[in-house]
mmCIF file of N, CA and C in Angstrom:
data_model
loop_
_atom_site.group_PDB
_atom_site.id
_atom_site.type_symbol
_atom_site.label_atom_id
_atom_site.label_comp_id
_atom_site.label_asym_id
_atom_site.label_seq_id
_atom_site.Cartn_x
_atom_site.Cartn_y
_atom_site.Cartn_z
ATOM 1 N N UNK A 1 160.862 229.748 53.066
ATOM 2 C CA UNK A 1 160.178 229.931 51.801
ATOM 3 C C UNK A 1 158.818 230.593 52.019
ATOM 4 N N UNK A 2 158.325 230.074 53.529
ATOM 5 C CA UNK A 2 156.568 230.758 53.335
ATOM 6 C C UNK A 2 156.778 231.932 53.495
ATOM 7 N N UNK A 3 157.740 232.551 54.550
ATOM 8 C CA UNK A 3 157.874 234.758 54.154
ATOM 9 C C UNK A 3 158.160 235.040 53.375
ATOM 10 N N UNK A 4 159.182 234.717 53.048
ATOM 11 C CA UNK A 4 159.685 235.059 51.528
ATOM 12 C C UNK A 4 158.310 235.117 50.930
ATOM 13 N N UNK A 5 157.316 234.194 50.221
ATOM 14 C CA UNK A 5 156.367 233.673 49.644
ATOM 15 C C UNK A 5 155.253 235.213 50.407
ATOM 16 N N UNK A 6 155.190 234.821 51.384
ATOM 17 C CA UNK A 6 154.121 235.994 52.060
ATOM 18 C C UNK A 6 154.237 237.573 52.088
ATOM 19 N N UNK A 7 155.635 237.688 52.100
ATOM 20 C CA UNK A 7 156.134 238.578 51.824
ATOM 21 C C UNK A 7 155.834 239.263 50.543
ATOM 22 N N UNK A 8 156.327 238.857 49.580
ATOM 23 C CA UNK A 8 155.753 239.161 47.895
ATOM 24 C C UNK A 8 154.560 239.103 47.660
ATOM 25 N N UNK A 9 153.652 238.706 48.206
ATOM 26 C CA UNK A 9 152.676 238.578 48.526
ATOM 27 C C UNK A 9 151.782 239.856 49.169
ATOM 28 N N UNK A 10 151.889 240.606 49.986
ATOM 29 C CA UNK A 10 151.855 241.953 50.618
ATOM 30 C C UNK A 10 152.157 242.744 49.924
ATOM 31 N N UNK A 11 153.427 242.562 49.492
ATOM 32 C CA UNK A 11 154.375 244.026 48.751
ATOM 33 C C UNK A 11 153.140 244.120 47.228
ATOM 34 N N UNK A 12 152.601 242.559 46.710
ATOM 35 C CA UNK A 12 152.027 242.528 45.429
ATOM 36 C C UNK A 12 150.991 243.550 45.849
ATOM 37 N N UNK A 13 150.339 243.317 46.922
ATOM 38 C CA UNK A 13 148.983 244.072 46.765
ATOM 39 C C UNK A 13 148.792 245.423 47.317
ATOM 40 N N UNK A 14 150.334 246.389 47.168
ATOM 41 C CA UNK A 14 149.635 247.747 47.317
ATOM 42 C C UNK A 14 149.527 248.215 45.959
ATOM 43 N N UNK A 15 148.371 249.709 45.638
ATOM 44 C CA UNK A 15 147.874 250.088 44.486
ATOM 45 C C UNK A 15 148.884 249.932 43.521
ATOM 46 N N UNK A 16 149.722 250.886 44.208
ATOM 47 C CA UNK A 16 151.085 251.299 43.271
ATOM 48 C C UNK A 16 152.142 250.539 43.040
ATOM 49 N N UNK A 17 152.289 249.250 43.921
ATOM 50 C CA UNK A 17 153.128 248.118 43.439
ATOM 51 C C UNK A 17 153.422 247.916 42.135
ATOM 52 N N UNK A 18 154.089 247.473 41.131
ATOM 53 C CA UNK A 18 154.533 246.679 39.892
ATOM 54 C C UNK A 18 154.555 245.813 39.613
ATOM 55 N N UNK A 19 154.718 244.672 41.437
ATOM 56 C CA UNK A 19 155.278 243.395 41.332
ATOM 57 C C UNK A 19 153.671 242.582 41.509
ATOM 58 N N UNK A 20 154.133 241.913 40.413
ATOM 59 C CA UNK A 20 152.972 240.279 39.913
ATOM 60 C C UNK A 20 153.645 239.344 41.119
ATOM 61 N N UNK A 21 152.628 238.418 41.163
ATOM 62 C CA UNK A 21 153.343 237.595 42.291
ATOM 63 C C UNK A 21 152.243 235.678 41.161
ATOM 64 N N UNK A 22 152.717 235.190 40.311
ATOM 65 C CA UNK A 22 151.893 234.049 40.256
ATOM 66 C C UNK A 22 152.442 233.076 40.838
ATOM 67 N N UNK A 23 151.750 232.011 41.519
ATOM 68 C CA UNK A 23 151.742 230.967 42.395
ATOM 69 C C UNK A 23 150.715 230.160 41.380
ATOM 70 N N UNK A 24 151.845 228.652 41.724
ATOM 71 C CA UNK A 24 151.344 227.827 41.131
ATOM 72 C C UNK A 24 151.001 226.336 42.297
ATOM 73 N N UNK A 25 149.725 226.054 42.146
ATOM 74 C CA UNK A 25 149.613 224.595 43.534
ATOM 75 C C UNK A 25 149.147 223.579 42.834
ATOM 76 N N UNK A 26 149.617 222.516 43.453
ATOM 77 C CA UNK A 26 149.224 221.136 42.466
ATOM 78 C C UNK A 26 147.950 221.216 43.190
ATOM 79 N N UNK A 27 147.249 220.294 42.578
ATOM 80 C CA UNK A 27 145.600 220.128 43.475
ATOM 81 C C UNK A 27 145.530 219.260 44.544
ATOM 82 N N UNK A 28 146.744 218.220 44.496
ATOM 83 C CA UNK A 28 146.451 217.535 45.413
ATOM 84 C C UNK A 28 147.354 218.500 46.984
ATOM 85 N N UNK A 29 148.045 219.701 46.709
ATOM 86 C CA UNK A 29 148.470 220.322 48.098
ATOM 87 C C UNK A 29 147.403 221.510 48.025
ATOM 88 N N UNK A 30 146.205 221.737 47.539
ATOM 89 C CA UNK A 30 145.614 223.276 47.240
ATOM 90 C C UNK A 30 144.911 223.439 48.455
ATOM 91 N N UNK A 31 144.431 222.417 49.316
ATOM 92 C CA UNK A 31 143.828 222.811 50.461
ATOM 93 C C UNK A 31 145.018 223.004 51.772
ATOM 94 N N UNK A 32 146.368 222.635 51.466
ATOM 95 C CA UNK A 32 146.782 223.131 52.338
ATOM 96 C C UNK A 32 147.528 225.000 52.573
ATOM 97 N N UNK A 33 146.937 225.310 51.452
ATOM 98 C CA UNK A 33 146.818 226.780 51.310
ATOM 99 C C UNK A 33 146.188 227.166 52.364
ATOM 100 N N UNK A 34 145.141 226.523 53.273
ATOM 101 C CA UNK A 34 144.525 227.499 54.004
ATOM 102 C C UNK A 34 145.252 227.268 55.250
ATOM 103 N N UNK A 35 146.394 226.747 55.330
ATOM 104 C CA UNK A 35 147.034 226.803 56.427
ATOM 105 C C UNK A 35 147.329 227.795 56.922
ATOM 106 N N UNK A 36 147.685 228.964 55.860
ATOM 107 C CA UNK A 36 148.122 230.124 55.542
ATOM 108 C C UNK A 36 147.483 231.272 55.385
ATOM 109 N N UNK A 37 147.046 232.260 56.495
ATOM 110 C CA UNK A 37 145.721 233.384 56.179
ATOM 111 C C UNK A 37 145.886 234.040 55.232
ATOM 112 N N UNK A 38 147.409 234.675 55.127
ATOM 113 C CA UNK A 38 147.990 235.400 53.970
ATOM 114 C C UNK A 38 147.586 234.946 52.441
ATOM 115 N N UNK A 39 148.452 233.435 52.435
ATOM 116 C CA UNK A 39 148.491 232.469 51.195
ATOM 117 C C UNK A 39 146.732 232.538 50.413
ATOM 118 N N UNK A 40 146.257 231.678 51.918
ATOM 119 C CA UNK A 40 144.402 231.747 51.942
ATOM 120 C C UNK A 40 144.090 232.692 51.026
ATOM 121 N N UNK A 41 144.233 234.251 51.399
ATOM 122 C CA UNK A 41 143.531 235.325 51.424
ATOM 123 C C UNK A 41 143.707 235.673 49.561
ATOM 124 N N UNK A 42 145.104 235.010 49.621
ATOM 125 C CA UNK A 42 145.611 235.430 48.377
ATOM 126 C C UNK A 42 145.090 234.550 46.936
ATOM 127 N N UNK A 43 145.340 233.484 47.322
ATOM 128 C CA UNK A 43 144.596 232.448 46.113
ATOM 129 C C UNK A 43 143.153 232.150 46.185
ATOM 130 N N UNK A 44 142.265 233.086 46.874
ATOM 131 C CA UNK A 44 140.962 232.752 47.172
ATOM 132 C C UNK A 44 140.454 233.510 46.066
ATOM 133 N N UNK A 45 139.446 232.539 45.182
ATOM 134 C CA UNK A 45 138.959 233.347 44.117
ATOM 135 C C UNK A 45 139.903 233.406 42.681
ATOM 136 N N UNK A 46 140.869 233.325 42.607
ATOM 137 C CA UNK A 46 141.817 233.490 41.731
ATOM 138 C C UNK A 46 142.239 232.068 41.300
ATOM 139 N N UNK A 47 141.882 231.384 41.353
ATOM 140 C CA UNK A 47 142.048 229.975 40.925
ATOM 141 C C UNK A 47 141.910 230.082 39.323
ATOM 142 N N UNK A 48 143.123 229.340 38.502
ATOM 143 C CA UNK A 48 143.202 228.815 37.169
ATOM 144 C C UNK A 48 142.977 227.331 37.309
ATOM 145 N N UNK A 49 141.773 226.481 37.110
ATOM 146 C CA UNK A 49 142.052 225.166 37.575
ATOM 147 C C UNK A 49 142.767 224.726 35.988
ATOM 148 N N UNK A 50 143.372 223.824 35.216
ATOM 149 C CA UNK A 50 144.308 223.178 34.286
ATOM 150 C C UNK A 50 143.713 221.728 34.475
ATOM 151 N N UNK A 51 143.421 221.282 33.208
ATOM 152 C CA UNK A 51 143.067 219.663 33.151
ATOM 153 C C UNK A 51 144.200 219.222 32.890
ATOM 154 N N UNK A 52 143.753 217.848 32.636
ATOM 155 C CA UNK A 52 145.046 216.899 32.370
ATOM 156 C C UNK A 52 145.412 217.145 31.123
ATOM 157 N N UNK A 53 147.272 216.637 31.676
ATOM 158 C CA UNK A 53 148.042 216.781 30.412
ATOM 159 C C UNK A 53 147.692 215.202 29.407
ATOM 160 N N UNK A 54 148.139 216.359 28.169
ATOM 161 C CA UNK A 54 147.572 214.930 27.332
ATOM 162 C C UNK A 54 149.394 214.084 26.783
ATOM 163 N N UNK A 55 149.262 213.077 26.218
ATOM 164 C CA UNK A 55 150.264 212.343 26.036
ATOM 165 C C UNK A 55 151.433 213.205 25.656
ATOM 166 N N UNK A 56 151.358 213.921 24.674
ATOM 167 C CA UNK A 56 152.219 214.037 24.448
ATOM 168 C C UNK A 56 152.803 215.378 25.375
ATOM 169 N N UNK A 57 152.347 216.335 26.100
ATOM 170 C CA UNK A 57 152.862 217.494 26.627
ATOM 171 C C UNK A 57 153.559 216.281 28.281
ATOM 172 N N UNK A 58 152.389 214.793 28.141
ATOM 173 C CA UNK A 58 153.245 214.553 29.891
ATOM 174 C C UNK A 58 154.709 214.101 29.194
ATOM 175 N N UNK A 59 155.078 213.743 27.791
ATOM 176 C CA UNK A 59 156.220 212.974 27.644
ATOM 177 C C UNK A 59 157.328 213.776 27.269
ATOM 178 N N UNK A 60 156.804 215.449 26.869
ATOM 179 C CA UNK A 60 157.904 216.676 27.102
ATOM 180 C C UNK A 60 158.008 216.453 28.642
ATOM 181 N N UNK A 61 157.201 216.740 29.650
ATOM 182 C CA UNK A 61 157.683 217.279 31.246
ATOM 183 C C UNK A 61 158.626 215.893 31.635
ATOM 184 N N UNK A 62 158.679 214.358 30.779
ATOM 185 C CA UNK A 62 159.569 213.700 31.215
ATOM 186 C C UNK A 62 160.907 214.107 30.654
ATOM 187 N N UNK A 63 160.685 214.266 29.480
ATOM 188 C CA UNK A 63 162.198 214.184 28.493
ATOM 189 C C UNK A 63 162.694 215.735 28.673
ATOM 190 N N UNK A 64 161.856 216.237 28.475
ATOM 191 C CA UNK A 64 162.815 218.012 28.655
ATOM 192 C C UNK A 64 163.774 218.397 29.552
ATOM 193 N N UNK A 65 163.349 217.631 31.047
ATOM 194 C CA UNK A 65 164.113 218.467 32.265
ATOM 195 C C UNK A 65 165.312 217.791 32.190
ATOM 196 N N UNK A 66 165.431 216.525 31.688
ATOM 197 C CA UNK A 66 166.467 214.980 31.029
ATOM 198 C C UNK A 66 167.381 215.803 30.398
ATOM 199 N N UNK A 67 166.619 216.158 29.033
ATOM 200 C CA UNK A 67 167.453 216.600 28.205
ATOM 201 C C UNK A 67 168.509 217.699 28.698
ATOM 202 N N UNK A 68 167.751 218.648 29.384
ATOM 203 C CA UNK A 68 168.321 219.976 29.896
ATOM 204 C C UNK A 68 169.493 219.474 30.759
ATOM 205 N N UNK A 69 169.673 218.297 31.257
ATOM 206 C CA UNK A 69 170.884 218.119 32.237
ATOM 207 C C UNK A 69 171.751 216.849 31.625
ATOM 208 N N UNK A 70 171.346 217.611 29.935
ATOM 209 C CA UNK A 70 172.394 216.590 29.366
ATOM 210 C C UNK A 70 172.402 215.057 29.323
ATOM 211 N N UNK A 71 170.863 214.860 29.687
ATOM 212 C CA UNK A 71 170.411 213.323 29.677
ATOM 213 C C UNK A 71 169.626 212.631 28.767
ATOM 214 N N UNK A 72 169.499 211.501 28.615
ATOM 215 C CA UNK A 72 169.078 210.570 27.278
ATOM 216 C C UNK A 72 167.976 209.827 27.774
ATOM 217 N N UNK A 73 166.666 209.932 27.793
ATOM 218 C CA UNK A 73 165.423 209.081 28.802
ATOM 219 C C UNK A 73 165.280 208.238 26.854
ATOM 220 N N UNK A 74 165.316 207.135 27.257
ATOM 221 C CA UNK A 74 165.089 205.981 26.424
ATOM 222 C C UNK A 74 163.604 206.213 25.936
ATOM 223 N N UNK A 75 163.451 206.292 25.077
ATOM 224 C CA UNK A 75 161.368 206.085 24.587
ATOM 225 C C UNK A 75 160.930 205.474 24.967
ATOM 226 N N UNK A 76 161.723 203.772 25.239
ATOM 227 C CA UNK A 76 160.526 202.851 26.044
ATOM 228 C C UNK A 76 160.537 203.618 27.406
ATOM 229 N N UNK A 77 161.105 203.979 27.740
ATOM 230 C CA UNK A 77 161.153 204.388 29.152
ATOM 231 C C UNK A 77 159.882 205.480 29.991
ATOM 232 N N UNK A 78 160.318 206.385 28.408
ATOM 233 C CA UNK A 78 159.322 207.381 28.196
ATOM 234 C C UNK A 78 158.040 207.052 28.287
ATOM 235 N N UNK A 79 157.818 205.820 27.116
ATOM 236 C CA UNK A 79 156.066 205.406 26.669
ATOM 237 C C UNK A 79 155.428 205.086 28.037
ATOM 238 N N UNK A 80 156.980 204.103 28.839
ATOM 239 C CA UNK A 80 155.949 203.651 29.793
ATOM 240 C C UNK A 80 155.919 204.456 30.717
ATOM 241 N N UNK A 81 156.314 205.590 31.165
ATOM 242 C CA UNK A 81 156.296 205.995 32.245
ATOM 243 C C UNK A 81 154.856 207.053 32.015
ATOM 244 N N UNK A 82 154.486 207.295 30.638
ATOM 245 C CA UNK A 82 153.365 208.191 30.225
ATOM 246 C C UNK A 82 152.217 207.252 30.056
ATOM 247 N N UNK A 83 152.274 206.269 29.450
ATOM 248 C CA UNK A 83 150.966 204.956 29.814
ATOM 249 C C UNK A 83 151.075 204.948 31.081
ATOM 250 N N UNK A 84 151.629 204.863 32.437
ATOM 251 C CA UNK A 84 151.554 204.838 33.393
ATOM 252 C C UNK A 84 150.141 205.731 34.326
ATOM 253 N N UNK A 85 150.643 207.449 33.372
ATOM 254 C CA UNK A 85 149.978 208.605 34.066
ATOM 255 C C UNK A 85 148.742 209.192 33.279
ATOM 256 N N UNK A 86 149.016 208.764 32.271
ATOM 257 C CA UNK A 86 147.744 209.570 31.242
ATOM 258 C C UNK A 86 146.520 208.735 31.798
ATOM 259 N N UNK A 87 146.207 209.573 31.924
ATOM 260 C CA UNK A 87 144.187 209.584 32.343
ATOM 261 C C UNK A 87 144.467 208.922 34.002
ATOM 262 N N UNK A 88 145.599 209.783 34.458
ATOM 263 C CA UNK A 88 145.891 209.627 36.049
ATOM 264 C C UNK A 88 145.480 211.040 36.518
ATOM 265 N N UNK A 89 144.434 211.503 36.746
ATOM 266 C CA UNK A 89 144.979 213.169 37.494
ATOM 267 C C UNK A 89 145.680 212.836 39.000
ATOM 268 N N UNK A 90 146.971 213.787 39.009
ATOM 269 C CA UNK A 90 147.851 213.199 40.088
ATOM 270 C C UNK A 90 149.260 212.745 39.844
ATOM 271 N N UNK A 91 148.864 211.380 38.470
ATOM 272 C CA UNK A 91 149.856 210.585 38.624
ATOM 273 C C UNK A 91 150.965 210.870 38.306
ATOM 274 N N UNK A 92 151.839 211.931 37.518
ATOM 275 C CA UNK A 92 152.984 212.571 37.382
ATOM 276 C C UNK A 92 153.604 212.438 39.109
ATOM 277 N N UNK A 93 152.721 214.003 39.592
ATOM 278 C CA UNK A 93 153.736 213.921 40.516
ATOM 279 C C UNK A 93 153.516 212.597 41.714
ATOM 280 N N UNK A 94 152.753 212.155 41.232
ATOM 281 C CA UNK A 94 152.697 210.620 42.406
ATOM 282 C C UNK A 94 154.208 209.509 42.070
ATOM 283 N N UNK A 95 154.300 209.794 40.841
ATOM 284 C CA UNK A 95 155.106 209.034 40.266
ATOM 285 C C UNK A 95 156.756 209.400 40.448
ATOM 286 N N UNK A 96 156.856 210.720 40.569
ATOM 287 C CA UNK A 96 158.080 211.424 40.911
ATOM 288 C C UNK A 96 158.526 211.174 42.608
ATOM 289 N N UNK A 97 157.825 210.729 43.287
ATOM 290 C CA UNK A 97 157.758 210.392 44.411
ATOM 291 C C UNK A 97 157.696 208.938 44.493
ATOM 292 N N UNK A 98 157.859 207.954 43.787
ATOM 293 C CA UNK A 98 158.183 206.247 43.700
ATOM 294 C C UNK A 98 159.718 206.315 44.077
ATOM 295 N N UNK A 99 159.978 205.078 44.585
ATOM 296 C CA UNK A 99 161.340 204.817 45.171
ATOM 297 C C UNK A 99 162.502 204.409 44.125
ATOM 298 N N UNK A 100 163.661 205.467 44.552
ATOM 299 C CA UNK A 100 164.229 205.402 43.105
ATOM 300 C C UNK A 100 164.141 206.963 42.664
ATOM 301 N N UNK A 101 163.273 207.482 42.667
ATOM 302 C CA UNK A 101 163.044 208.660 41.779
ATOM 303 C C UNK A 101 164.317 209.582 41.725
ATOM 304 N N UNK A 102 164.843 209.661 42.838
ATOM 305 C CA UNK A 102 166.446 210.533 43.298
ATOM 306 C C UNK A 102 167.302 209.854 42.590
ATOM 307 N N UNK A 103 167.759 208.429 42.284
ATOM 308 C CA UNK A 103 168.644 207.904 41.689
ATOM 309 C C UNK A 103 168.588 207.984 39.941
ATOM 310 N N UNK A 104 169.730 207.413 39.720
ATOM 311 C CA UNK A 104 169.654 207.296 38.298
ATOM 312 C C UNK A 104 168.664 206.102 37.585
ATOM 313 N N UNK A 105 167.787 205.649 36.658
ATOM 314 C CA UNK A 105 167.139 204.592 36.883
ATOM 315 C C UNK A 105 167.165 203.984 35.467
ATOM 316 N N UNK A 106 167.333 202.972 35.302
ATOM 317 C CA UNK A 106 167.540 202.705 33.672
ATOM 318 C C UNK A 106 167.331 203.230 33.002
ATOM 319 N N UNK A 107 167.390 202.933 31.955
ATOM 320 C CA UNK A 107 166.571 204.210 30.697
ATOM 321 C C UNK A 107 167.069 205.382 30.581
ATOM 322 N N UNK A 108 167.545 205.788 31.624
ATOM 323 C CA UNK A 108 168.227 207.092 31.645
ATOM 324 C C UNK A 108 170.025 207.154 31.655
ATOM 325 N N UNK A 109 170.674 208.043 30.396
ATOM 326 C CA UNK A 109 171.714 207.757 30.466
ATOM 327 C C UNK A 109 172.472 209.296 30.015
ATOM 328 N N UNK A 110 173.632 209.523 30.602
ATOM 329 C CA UNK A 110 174.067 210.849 30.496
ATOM 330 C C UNK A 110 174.624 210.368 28.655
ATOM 331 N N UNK A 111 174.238 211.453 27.577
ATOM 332 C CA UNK A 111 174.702 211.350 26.500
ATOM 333 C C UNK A 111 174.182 212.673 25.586
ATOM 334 N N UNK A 112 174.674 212.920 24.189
ATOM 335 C CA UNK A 112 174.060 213.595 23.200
ATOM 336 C C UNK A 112 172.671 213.568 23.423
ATOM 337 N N UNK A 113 172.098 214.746 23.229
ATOM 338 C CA UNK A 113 170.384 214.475 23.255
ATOM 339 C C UNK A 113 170.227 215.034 21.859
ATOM 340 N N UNK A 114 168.907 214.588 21.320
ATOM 341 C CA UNK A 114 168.642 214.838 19.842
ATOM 342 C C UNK A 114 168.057 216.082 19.575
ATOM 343 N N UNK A 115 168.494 216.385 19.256
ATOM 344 C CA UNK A 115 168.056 217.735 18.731
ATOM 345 C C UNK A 115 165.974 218.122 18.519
#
């Protein structure tokens, strides 16, 4: 993934190129960008920093990707998993990483999703 990544990356920055290259880093991996002279060279300066999501956009990033695979995330499930993270910076993806997260976990059930 990092040539690939570095790669597009190079090709982005001759004059006459076409190709956009946006990269997106959570904050808590942004310093390991400088692992990377290329990566480094590339996101230096160009930073969009993004505040926190507010309630209701964190309880789309739960239910949407659900819905999209034909799944049913319960509201309580929802409320609590967004009382959990709101006014967490972090806590989404901290939370996607709790044990369990790979499995199926209550609340969640393959069915009709609502429109």
């Amino acid at each position: 993934m990092y040539l690939l990544a570095t790669g597009l990356l190079l090709a982005a920055r001759y004059p006459s190129s076409r190709l956009r290259v946006l990269i997106t880093v959570r904050a808590d991996f942004y310093a390991r960008c400088s692992e990377h002279r290329g990566l480094a060279d590339a996101v230096s300066g160009a930073g969009l920093l993004l505040g926190p999501m507010t309630a209701d956009e964190l309880r789309e990033v739960v239910t949407k990707p659900a819905q999209a695979a034909g799944l049913l995330v319960e509201r309580e499930l929802a409320a609590r998993i967004v009382g959990e993270v709101v006014d967490q910076p972090g806590g989404l993806p901290m939370l996607s990483h709790a044990p369990g997260a790979g499995s199926s976990p209550r609340g969640i059930s393959r069915g009709r999703c609502p429109s």
